[in-house]
Amino acid sequence: MTTSPDTRVLEAGVMMKAEGLAKSFVLHNQGGVRLDVFSGLDLEVGRGECLILAGPSGAGKSSLLRSLYANYKPQAGSVLVRHDNTVVDLCSAEPYEILEVRRRTLGYVSQFLRVIPRVPTIDLVVEPLTVRGVDPAEARERAGTLLARLRIPEALWGLPPATFSGGEQQRVNIAMTFVQDYPILLLDEPTASLDLENRRTVTDLIDEARRRGAAIVGIFHDAEVRAAVGTRSYDLTERKAA
Amino acid sequence: MSTVIPHPTASTATEATQARIEGYNFAYLDEQTKRMIRRAILKAVAVPGYQVPFGSREMPLPYGWGTGGIQVTAAVIGPDDTLKVIDQGADDTTNAVNIRRFFAKTAGVATTDRTVDASIIQTRHRIPETPLTEDQILVYQVPIPEPLRQLEPRESETRKMHALEEYGVMHVSLYEDIAKFGRITRSYNYPVRVNGRYVMAPSPIPKFDNPKMDRMPALQLFGAGREKRIYAVPPYTEVKSLDFEDHPFEVETWEENCALCGAGDSYLDEVIVDDQGTKMYVCSDSDYCRERREAGHVGDGGPNSGGPQ
Amino acid sequence: MSARDPLLQVRGLTHRYGRQVGCRDVSFDLHPGEVLGIVGESGSGKTTLLKCVSGQMQPSEGEVAYRTRDIGTVDVYGMTEARRRMLMRTDWGIVYQNARDGLRMKVSAGANVGERLMAIGERNYGHIRNEAVDWLERVEMDIGRIDDLPGTFSGGMQQRLQIARNLVTKPRLVFMDEPTSGLDVSVQARLLDLIRGLVGSLGIACVVVTHDLGVVRLLSHRLMVMKGGRVVEQGLTDQVLDDPQHPYTQLLVSSILPV
């Protein structure tokens, strides 16, 4: 059942490429209603690029982003990802391979914080590093620096984020991803519930990531943020399946 | 005030062969039953320490009084044998006296109190102090033959554990002793491993006697009547008491010597001799004690300076 | 053979109870360090499947193969029972829903942890004691209670003790049957975090059976959904939960009560 490493090649500089991607939902418990979100979708993003997904609400931006993360299962097509020296197709890879890609190559910031209850904030941010073998002391230092930069008061670090405000939870979520330097980042409205100051900090973080070479695909509600971080735009409106 | 005399010295000689009483089969059991038991014994000897099931019969005494030992003795005894029976080391306790009398009547065999004169010794709770020889058989009365029982109540599981040599749980019980008391406190029925294979319950003998089982020249047979099991240790078989590297097996020691014979190498019973709780220590093995006294050894007489005689 | 090769391979596993089918034609691979969740309602066959793959019950049909440390990949039901039981108490662990099934209730916490070591021939009390202390600490138990009987512990602590007892021989594969059900919600969360941390840091592969989708979301990498003895859907845990394809899975996911 083990799939061999995908032999398909990505052109130099391309980090992620979707080909012929289609996503639809069949709601079996609601009379089998079929919702077609998009189909025949091609997209690629290269090193140092920040691709903005554009389109009105309901155009399928989040569904696309989730499909690129293998959180949603596309009905057709492939999502090729440059992982170390190989290329992995997230649509056909084994779960453990996908998890390995997510662990080291593909970062994702969702709109909602979803973590184990009762785990202190600092531990949540430290964990992705220690899992990768970073020395715990160094991991803690890096996590602390990032949390401080995102204006999470140190007094809160020892507390689980469940009781935090929406904005604080959003920033913890961002910290959990940005604490390591992912080669590819998928961002779903990371600045949605942030005030101006914090929005600027996150904008800076995204831009720094892009400058160090990360390939970024993002959904940004805020036009100002789009202008600040985006290098290219991809409009889903015309991709919307009929 | 008079002192309790633990061991009478009179009437200890070997008694001559008695006339068998009429109407009973030799040694009470019928020949088919004895054969069946002998087959079980042969198997037990062939697989040292392994518990062989056998068809335990109703005996004319209740379970717990030595029905297993009696059936084994009945299966191995012959008209020329001389039988000794001890209970807690003594020949003169009710159980010992009655079992001896039982075989004197049903088999007409000679009986004795003297360890050296006996060809078969049936015992409850002790091994004689006098070393046994190749010409002797030691028959143990066993209440609970399964050493794993305390920790594993399921018979199907204990059998499997024996079959697969899964004996870690025995050390669990020893671990518990050390954790609670700082040392292994189990003082009787101390588990042994026979011939490097089966873990065996040596019956409730004091652990003082465990080293005597190791490479003993005499054949050792164990009978559990209620539990319907027979097991054996053939002559000169290794019998090792379980222990830990850093908590090795040790036997009991006493600061006192026997008050009667002065022995410092035997298992001592504590005897309360008056209403004030005065104690004296005497050999548990009454025959050993008597032999030593007959040879001229004298103890300090315990609390009464005049000595018990 | 590489570290990528599956640790456990299950092929065409079917188990019948008389005419009743417990589970039907189940196949999967489990890789080192991978946590597989099996969910389904009562009677869906998940516990039957767990028993069959964990060496506790021979399936009517099918194969369970395990890649050992020393002698390559073996057929779990083809090897001798002695060897299988040895495997089960050294390289495998089993955490039961009911602690009484997984613990010796009549001996202390320390002895419960030390038993596996004694079973594989450890005969140094001091060493066994130190290992017991170490593991009780790792499952965040009060070592002052090392000599207490399991019955005196709370449900959550009993589960921790079960985990310590299993992990002391550093198994590569642990089976868990509803490890957190029956516990208070607050205790569940701490226990889940502990399990996740230990499993992750030690690289242990796990098969976790539960009816609680919250448990698998937090614990498992991969998910199998069972219904009527069959696997109706399987895949990456968050994918199955967030984008369920099978009608039953959709029903299951949509049936979670909102908090």
Short mmCIF file of C-alpha atoms in Angstrom, two decimals, chain B residues 9-10 13 17 21 25 59 76 96 98 102 105 121 128 136 143 148 165 187 201-202 213 216 218 227 240 247 256 305:
data_model
loop_
_atom_site.label_atom_id
_atom_site.label_comp_id
_atom_site.label_asym_id
_atom_site.label_seq_id
_atom_site.Cartn_x
_atom_site.Cartn_y
_atom_site.Cartn_z
CA THR B 9 11.80 -39.09 75.20
CA ALA B 10 10.12 -42.35 75.91
CA ALA B 13 11.92 -46.63 69.28
CA THR B 17 5.46 -54.60 62.19
CA ILE B 21 -6.51 -55.36 60.20
CA ASN B 25 -6.90 -53.39 50.93
CA MET B 59 -10.08 -40.53 52.29
CA VAL B 76 4.61 -45.99 47.22
CA ALA B 96 1.22 -37.45 62.76
CA ASN B 98 -3.01 -40.88 63.47
CA PHE B 102 -3.50 -45.54 59.86
CA LYS B 105 -3.26 -50.77 60.63
CA ILE B 121 8.78 -39.95 55.77
CA PRO B 128 13.96 -33.31 59.05
CA GLN B 136 14.49 -42.59 51.59
CA PRO B 143 -2.53 -27.52 50.83
CA LEU B 148 1.05 -18.57 41.13
CA GLU B 165 7.72 -20.11 31.72
CA SER B 187 8.98 -17.03 55.63
CA ALA B 201 5.42 -24.31 45.90
CA PRO B 202 7.49 -26.28 48.41
CA MET B 213 15.61 -29.51 48.99
CA MET B 216 18.66 -33.82 48.11
CA ALA B 218 16.13 -38.62 48.71
CA GLU B 227 -6.42 -29.71 44.63
CA LYS B 240 16.67 -22.74 43.75
CA HIS B 247 18.10 -9.00 47.95
CA GLU B 256 19.29 -18.56 70.87
CA SER B 305 17.69 -23.47 85.48
#
